[in-house]
Each structure stands twice: as C-alpha cells, then as structure tokens.
C-alpha cells in the first residue's frame, strides 16, 4: 500500500479536503489475482464474485469486472450499480434476505444467478414462472450451514447461536420439491456463512454441507458451488495477535473436500467464492489531521482528529488498527500516551486507544491502514459529511474517485419547507 508523506497529504487535503481516503488500485488488483490464482491452482473452473457490500467503490468494482470477476450483490442498490458499471446480468450473483418482487423480476429476466433465501422469494418465483412461460431463470438456494464446531460452540458471527440465512431441514425439502414441481432447474447452492473466526474448518463444513445437499436431493443439474466470503486477507500478526490462514491454505481444504466427491470430480461445477474483506481491506487508508490535544488531569490525554471512528471501524471492534503518525516537522518532544478520538461528539468515538505518539501536534496527520472494508459503505453523514476518496493518478499526483460530500449533496434529498400544521 502506498504511503504518503506530509507534503503529499497536505496537497491532497488542500485540494479535496481533510480527512480523506486513499485507494490503492494496484494493491486491490493484486489481491484479486492472488485470491483467484490460489483457488485456480487447486480447482477449476473458479469464479470470483466480489462482495459489493464490503466496499462498492465503483473504481474497485470496475477492476473486478476487468479481471473477469462477477458482481455479488445483496440489494437493488448494488444490483443497479453493477448494471450501471456495464455488467451483464448474467455476471451478477444476487443474494441477500430482501429481494422484492420487482427486483427479482429484473434478475430473473436478465438471467442473473439468484440465490433464493426464503419461502417468500420462492412464492415470487412461482408467480414469475407462471407469467413467463418458456423462460429459464437461473436459480440457486442459499443453504443454512450449521457452524457448530467440534467443541460444541457456535462459530456464527457475533457469538449468535444460529445463522438466519438460507434453507435447512424441512424448509429445504419443500424448497427443492417446489422447484421441481415448477420445472425450474436448481443450478446453484450457496453456503456463505459469516463466522466469528474465519477459520479454514468453516470452509470444510461449508463444502461438506453443499456436497451432502447435492447428493441427498440428487441435484444433477448444479452448475455452481458457491462457498461465499469470510476469508482472512493479509492481516499483520500484531493486529490480532496470531497468524491467519493464507489463500492457499483455504484453497487446499476447499478443493480437498470438493474433489473427494465423485460427482464433483465427474461434473466439475464452477466453484464460486465471494471475497470481501480479504481482498479490499488493505487497499485503502484513511488520512486524518490532528486538530487539538487535550488532557483531562489525572485521567487521560486525548488527541482529537478531524475524522471519526465511523470512517475507519463503524462496527466499533475492539482492536487498534494499524496506524502511522506523520508529523508536520520532526520537532523534539516527549512520547505522549493518549487516545486518538474523533470529530463527532460521542464518547465512544475512539479511533485508537492508549497508544504512544512522539510529540503529536496540531497539523500532523494520522494514517489508519486497512480501512477498506465495511467503512465507506457504512458511514452515513453522521455529524460530518462523507470524505473524499482519491487514488494515485500514475503521474505523481492524485485522482478524485469520490468528491467530499457537500452540504448541497446532503440537503438535496430533504424538503426544506416549513410544514403547515
Ligand atoms: C453473501 C455474502 N457473500 C460474501 C460476503 C463477504 O464476506 P467477507 O467480507 O467476510 O469476505 C458476505 C458478508 O457478509 C455475504 O453476506
């Protein structure tokens, strides 16, 4: 990931405003390639469906398109974005729990891969098929994978006992039967399962479950085995205190389970993965300027910056992200034990907790690294407006990818009339 010096940061901040994000397209593209290469070395055919919700920066989505990847979308907003970016419907994978009838109409007609998530969506499909005789929608089912480990503990995200997505048990029986009665081919099984540990074992479970479902219902027309996202990317050990699996280690387990199944060996359905965090997190940094220093005597020192925790970890996880302090001038001074706090008036707007900075001064910058996942997509204009996003322009300067939101953008959706009561 490119690192800017103080003069470069100041130049961007003067032109586009502070704080701002920097997107590194070379880093992102290399992650996409490394991920695909690791999977393809073990299993072909392989399709990468980039998880739009993790970061739907159009510049990133276009790099995926250029590399031949699919768009994995979970809402009409994301679906429309993929179409605006020039995607064929057939290279869109439509997931998520809320696909409205009108959204499904577009996806079925365009022959996007639609992974149904509920009986309600199946009812929409029944109506659609009746209205469109002779047409062949591309339909999959999301499978509810049980992520209970050998230790009896649930590994579903956030310590939840069970995941809410997909079909299992008698619901799955009825869904498969309904599709067969309708005469609709089931071409995709989807097993994304958000976990609390991103372990290799989860992918063992997901692949085993998909193979068992295929076999149990004799789904011989399957074309896609979709294992979803949930991988670690390159995470420095100091960030979470342990080594994480490499793309190659995930690929080894996935291919081992899939290729142990004779039907898979014979028919070779496409393996689909939907990476998000693992390919985009380290391709973006956030630069924020130190505004002031403050001490609450006997308690703590605080460094206030012009960004906020909502720009870098809106999920408010407890880890200090990797950072860099970029001083305006290398003056002498003591190390300061402090919290770096944000520009919103919320106590919990703590960006970095109990870190030591060498003589931090107003005008210095802090770079928060690995700020590319679940950041720009989760930051509403809360107290402050959304910051600019830039990328290197290849000529030593920076190109604007998203302008900073202005009060005009902000107000455009509101009715400013005084209401007559
Ligand atoms: C269906 C689906 N696919 C892919 C992803 C991407 O997951 P991650 O960002 O953990 O790779 C998610 C995230 O929750 C998801 O719900």
XYZ file of C-alpha atoms and ligand atoms in Angstrom:
437
model
C 0.000 0.000 0.000
C 1.334 3.400 -0.957
C 2.389 5.676 1.908
C 2.119 9.463 1.582
C 4.478 11.944 3.209
C 3.307 15.108 4.957
C 3.640 17.341 1.900
C 1.660 14.896 -0.280
C -1.051 14.535 2.335
C -1.295 18.295 2.707
C -1.570 18.728 -1.064
C -4.480 16.255 -1.263
C -6.136 17.763 1.824
C -5.891 21.270 0.380
C -7.428 20.203 -2.903
C -10.072 17.737 -1.734
C -10.463 18.332 1.997
C -9.369 16.525 5.135
C -9.974 13.800 6.160
C -9.788 11.612 3.048
C -9.267 8.018 1.924
C -6.598 6.764 -0.464
C -7.433 3.738 -2.600
C -4.501 1.740 -3.972
C -5.730 0.058 -7.179
C -2.536 -1.971 -7.636
C -2.900 -3.468 -4.178
C -6.556 -4.313 -4.794
C -5.902 -5.893 -8.174
C -3.034 -7.911 -6.783
C -5.316 -9.244 -4.011
C -7.940 -10.251 -6.589
C -5.288 -12.017 -8.653
C -3.692 -13.757 -5.674
C -7.061 -14.980 -4.454
C -8.092 -16.289 -7.874
C -4.686 -17.862 -8.532
C -4.749 -19.709 -5.183
C -8.194 -21.169 -5.942
C -7.456 -21.955 -9.618
C -4.254 -23.779 -8.709
C -6.447 -26.304 -6.844
C -9.824 -26.225 -8.583
C -11.155 -25.184 -11.940
C -13.418 -23.682 -13.083
C -13.332 -20.916 -10.489
C -15.396 -17.713 -10.395
C -14.676 -14.768 -8.120
C -17.792 -12.785 -7.217
C -16.681 -9.606 -5.488
C -18.809 -8.747 -2.461
C -20.089 -5.268 -3.313
C -21.379 -4.502 0.140
C -17.871 -4.661 1.601
C -16.815 -1.661 -0.475
C -18.737 -0.689 -3.591
C -16.319 1.978 -4.710
C -17.024 1.974 -8.479
C -13.285 2.097 -9.271
C -12.802 -1.154 -7.328
C -15.841 -2.839 -8.874
C -14.552 -1.952 -12.346
C -11.190 -3.564 -11.632
C -13.030 -6.773 -10.722
C -15.008 -6.553 -13.946
C -11.812 -6.042 -15.937
C -10.335 -9.143 -14.278
C -13.377 -11.184 -15.391
C -14.984 -11.377 -11.932
C -18.703 -11.394 -11.139
C -20.577 -8.845 -9.032
C -22.011 -10.291 -5.823
C -24.861 -8.011 -4.789
C -27.331 -8.106 -1.917
C -29.687 -5.234 -2.684
C -31.331 -3.399 -5.532
C -28.887 -0.523 -4.993
C -25.949 -2.853 -5.576
C -27.694 -4.583 -8.487
C -28.333 -1.235 -10.191
C -24.737 -0.190 -9.553
C -23.420 -3.334 -11.262
C -25.640 -2.652 -14.276
C -24.522 0.999 -14.420
C -20.922 -0.217 -14.395
C -21.650 -2.247 -17.509
C -22.082 -5.703 -16.029
C -24.141 -8.282 -17.918
C -26.989 -9.521 -15.728
C -25.543 -12.996 -16.231
C -22.396 -11.991 -14.341
C -24.364 -10.822 -11.315
C -24.956 -13.056 -8.310
C -27.982 -11.803 -6.410
C -28.000 -12.758 -2.705
C -29.447 -11.252 0.444
C -32.604 -11.513 2.520
C -34.646 -8.782 0.888
C -35.244 -9.253 -2.790
C -38.510 -7.590 -3.685
C -40.806 -8.872 -6.406
C -39.795 -6.077 -8.781
C -36.065 -6.735 -8.104
C -36.491 -10.433 -8.780
C -38.387 -9.698 -11.966
C -35.336 -7.859 -13.338
C -32.897 -10.507 -12.131
C -34.923 -13.481 -13.414
C -35.488 -11.807 -16.801
C -31.799 -10.894 -17.099
C -30.740 -14.407 -16.035
C -28.647 -13.248 -13.118
C -27.774 -16.050 -10.685
C -30.380 -15.601 -7.949
C -29.758 -17.449 -4.701
C -33.161 -17.596 -3.028
C -33.184 -17.057 0.707
C -36.789 -17.594 1.821
C -40.154 -19.157 1.027
C -41.436 -15.670 0.198
C -38.902 -15.409 -2.620
C -39.899 -18.881 -3.802
C -43.529 -17.720 -3.997
C -42.390 -14.753 -6.121
C -40.576 -17.218 -8.369
C -43.729 -19.354 -8.744
C -45.738 -16.299 -9.856
C -42.974 -15.177 -12.187
C -42.679 -18.566 -13.874
C -46.438 -18.634 -14.476
C -46.263 -15.184 -16.090
C -43.210 -16.047 -18.209
C -43.788 -19.466 -19.757
C -40.805 -20.845 -21.598
C -38.272 -18.553 -19.858
C -35.475 -20.074 -17.801
C -34.467 -18.126 -14.684
C -31.103 -19.059 -13.146
C -31.975 -20.140 -9.641
C -29.988 -21.214 -6.615
C -30.772 -21.861 -2.986
C -28.889 -20.472 -0.062
C -28.209 -23.243 2.418
C -28.190 -22.610 6.140
C -24.889 -24.171 7.201
C -24.521 -25.264 10.817
C -21.258 -23.737 12.034
C -21.130 -25.538 15.362
C -17.535 -26.649 15.866
C -16.200 -29.927 17.289
C -16.101 -28.103 20.639
C -19.896 -27.700 20.548
C -19.537 -23.927 20.222
C -21.330 -21.944 17.557
C -18.919 -20.076 15.281
C -21.593 -17.843 13.788
C -20.643 -14.156 13.665
C -21.031 -12.155 16.879
C -21.500 -15.271 19.011
C -25.016 -15.902 17.690
C -26.345 -19.423 18.274
C -27.598 -19.838 14.709
C -27.416 -18.050 11.396
C -30.674 -16.757 9.916
C -29.930 -17.114 6.225
C -30.839 -19.879 3.851
C -32.832 -23.102 3.912
C -32.342 -26.191 6.071
C -34.293 -29.248 7.203
C -37.932 -29.438 6.153
C -37.767 -25.945 4.604
C -35.090 -27.206 2.282
C -37.183 -30.322 1.470
C -40.143 -28.136 0.490
C -37.995 -25.676 -1.465
C -36.377 -28.423 -3.552
C -39.754 -30.066 -4.136
C -41.370 -26.782 -5.131
C -38.651 -26.039 -7.681
C -39.009 -29.497 -9.164
C -42.817 -29.141 -9.413
C -42.325 -25.780 -11.081
C -39.903 -27.308 -13.564
C -37.176 -24.833 -12.588
C -33.622 -26.211 -12.629
C -31.678 -25.661 -9.443
C -28.255 -24.596 -10.678
C -26.565 -23.097 -7.614
C -26.084 -23.961 -3.961
C -24.858 -21.105 -1.832
C -23.243 -21.631 1.558
C -21.933 -18.253 2.709
C -21.772 -18.299 6.497
C -20.487 -15.290 8.425
C -18.309 -16.650 11.183
C -16.581 -15.246 14.232
C -13.232 -16.799 13.337
C -12.820 -17.008 9.507
C -11.291 -20.437 10.028
C -10.297 -22.969 7.396
C -12.523 -25.505 9.231
C -15.613 -23.442 8.397
C -14.901 -23.950 4.704
C -14.527 -27.679 5.312
C -18.022 -27.617 6.857
C -19.487 -25.426 4.101
C -18.116 -27.597 1.277
C -19.178 -30.827 3.003
C -22.671 -29.436 3.539
C -23.039 -28.362 -0.089
C -21.837 -31.756 -1.329
C -24.238 -33.588 1.019
C -27.191 -31.451 -0.059
C -26.341 -32.082 -3.709
C -26.176 -35.806 -3.132
C -29.239 -36.103 -0.871
C -31.552 -34.408 -3.366
C -29.741 -35.772 -6.462
C -29.236 -32.269 -7.821
C -27.533 -33.325 -11.024
C -28.084 -30.021 -12.842
C -25.937 -27.984 -10.422
C -23.537 -25.591 -12.141
C -22.294 -23.513 -9.194
C -20.995 -24.449 -5.741
C -20.864 -21.084 -4.032
C -18.916 -21.002 -0.753
C -19.397 -17.240 -0.135
C -16.857 -15.000 1.593
C -15.453 -14.933 5.120
C -11.723 -15.354 4.407
C -8.827 -13.591 6.045
C -6.656 -11.490 3.768
C -3.128 -10.454 4.677
C -3.527 -9.487 8.313
C -0.353 -8.462 10.161
C 0.197 -10.636 13.226
C 0.435 -7.613 15.510
C -3.133 -6.633 14.650
C -4.913 -9.682 16.079
C -2.062 -11.449 17.864
C -1.899 -14.595 15.709
C -1.132 -15.857 12.240
C -4.092 -16.170 9.892
C -4.605 -18.730 7.087
C -3.322 -17.864 3.624
C -5.485 -18.011 0.485
C -3.560 -21.184 -0.434
C -4.478 -22.853 2.864
C -8.168 -22.108 2.337
C -7.941 -23.360 -1.261
C -6.274 -26.622 -0.172
C -9.112 -27.550 2.188
C -11.880 -26.434 -0.179
C -10.505 -28.443 -3.096
C -9.775 -31.457 -0.923
C -13.414 -31.675 0.227
C -14.896 -30.948 -3.188
C -12.655 -33.316 -5.103
C -13.320 -36.136 -2.648
C -16.858 -36.186 -4.074
C -17.068 -38.415 -7.197
C -19.972 -36.394 -8.639
C -17.919 -33.179 -8.361
C -14.913 -34.852 -9.973
C -17.064 -36.009 -12.885
C -19.221 -32.920 -13.403
C -16.930 -30.111 -12.238
C -19.449 -27.441 -11.262
C -17.864 -23.987 -11.007
C -16.509 -23.140 -7.583
C -17.663 -19.620 -6.683
C -16.216 -17.554 -3.839
C -17.359 -14.100 -2.774
C -14.432 -12.440 -1.016
C -14.906 -9.001 0.504
C -12.712 -8.058 3.481
C -9.870 -10.315 2.384
C -9.327 -8.515 -0.918
C -10.273 -4.920 -0.169
C -9.349 -4.116 3.445
C -5.665 -3.393 2.882
C -6.207 -1.474 -0.350
C -7.446 1.626 1.417
C -6.021 4.007 4.023
C -7.674 6.879 5.844
C -5.772 10.107 6.475
C -6.970 12.405 9.228
C -5.478 15.616 10.610
C -4.748 16.327 14.249
C -6.935 19.222 15.333
C -6.053 19.581 19.012
C -4.603 17.995 22.113
C -6.393 17.882 25.427
C -5.642 16.469 28.864
C -8.244 15.576 31.460
C -5.996 15.882 34.545
C -5.383 12.675 36.403
C -7.221 10.715 33.688
C -6.055 10.734 30.088
C -4.582 12.616 27.175
C -6.711 12.961 24.069
C -5.685 13.794 20.543
C -8.689 14.991 18.533
C -8.631 14.447 14.777
C -10.966 15.595 12.004
C -12.102 12.055 11.048
C -14.089 9.707 13.241
C -14.308 6.073 14.281
C -17.249 5.785 11.860
C -14.811 6.353 8.978
C -12.484 3.528 9.957
C -14.336 0.964 12.040
C -18.053 1.673 12.129
C -18.510 -1.822 13.590
C -16.509 -0.496 16.601
C -14.452 -3.640 17.012
C -12.035 -3.518 19.955
C -8.733 -3.721 18.023
C -6.462 -0.756 17.482
C -5.999 -0.578 13.739
C -2.527 -0.252 12.249
C -1.539 3.380 12.009
C 1.227 5.795 11.138
C 1.878 9.206 12.658
C 3.070 11.718 10.070
C 4.444 14.815 11.863
C 4.496 18.204 10.176
C 8.001 18.794 11.495
C 10.263 16.411 13.307
C 10.475 18.514 16.464
C 11.802 17.347 19.797
C 9.305 16.315 22.412
C 8.146 13.569 24.699
C 6.172 10.500 23.862
C 2.534 11.019 24.759
C 0.325 8.181 25.955
C -3.064 9.085 24.531
C -6.329 8.106 22.901
C -6.892 9.353 19.354
C -10.508 10.480 19.315
C -12.768 11.604 16.513
C -14.692 14.665 15.482
C -18.179 13.524 16.494
C -19.471 14.414 19.953
C -19.779 10.786 21.031
C -17.717 9.387 23.908
C -17.280 6.140 22.018
C -15.730 7.876 19.020
C -12.316 6.428 19.915
C -10.157 5.647 16.892
C -7.008 4.456 18.690
C -6.870 3.552 22.343
C -3.901 4.048 24.674
C -1.198 4.454 22.118
C 2.072 6.298 22.394
C 2.756 9.115 19.927
C 6.022 11.073 19.668
C 5.105 14.677 20.453
C 1.856 14.860 18.449
C 0.963 18.363 17.265
C -1.981 20.025 15.526
C -1.269 19.882 11.797
C 0.244 16.396 11.980
C -1.626 13.572 10.273
C -2.543 10.044 11.305
C -2.900 7.346 8.674
C -5.231 4.495 9.605
C -4.316 1.494 7.494
C -6.526 -1.386 6.303
C -9.553 0.897 6.187
C -11.120 -0.532 3.025
C -13.728 -2.961 4.372
C -17.140 -2.006 5.723
C -16.125 1.654 6.015
C -17.267 3.888 3.163
C -20.393 1.739 2.750
C -21.358 2.097 6.402
C -20.671 5.774 7.019
C -23.817 7.866 6.845
C -23.398 11.622 7.046
C -23.334 11.453 10.828
C -22.388 14.826 12.289
C -19.886 15.307 9.460
C -20.188 14.711 5.734
C -18.619 11.818 3.836
C -14.942 12.474 2.955
C -13.259 12.347 -0.446
C -11.613 9.225 -1.868
C -8.534 9.585 -4.087
C -6.169 7.248 -5.923
C -2.706 7.784 -7.400
C -3.053 9.070 -10.979
C 0.141 7.380 -12.203
C 1.793 10.789 -12.836
C 2.835 11.537 -9.284
C -0.466 13.154 -8.369
C -3.881 12.005 -7.208
C -7.155 11.435 -8.975
C -10.514 12.035 -7.336
C -12.662 8.879 -7.053
C -15.369 10.381 -4.890
C -15.663 14.039 -4.029
C -16.236 15.007 -0.425
C -19.932 15.368 0.253
C -21.078 18.981 0.414
C -23.992 20.499 2.223
C -25.709 20.714 -1.186
C -25.433 16.926 -1.706
C -26.657 16.455 1.821
C -29.697 18.694 1.507
C -30.694 17.523 -1.972
C -32.892 14.745 -0.532
C -34.641 16.875 2.058
C -37.748 19.027 1.872
C -36.752 22.389 3.348
C -40.240 23.911 3.597
C -41.662 24.807 6.970
C -44.587 22.464 7.456
C -48.034 23.924 7.889
C -49.535 22.203 10.914
C -23.468 -13.489 0.923
C -22.156 -12.883 1.276
N -21.101 -13.072 0.458
C -19.904 -12.534 0.731
C -19.690 -11.776 1.883
C -18.327 -11.199 2.098
O -17.770 -11.639 3.278
P -16.316 -11.149 3.722
O -16.283 -9.668 3.583
O -16.227 -11.617 5.122
O -15.382 -11.852 2.808
C -20.748 -11.576 2.770
C -20.565 -10.809 4.001
O -21.271 -10.898 4.976
C -22.023 -12.139 2.457
O -23.084 -11.943 3.252
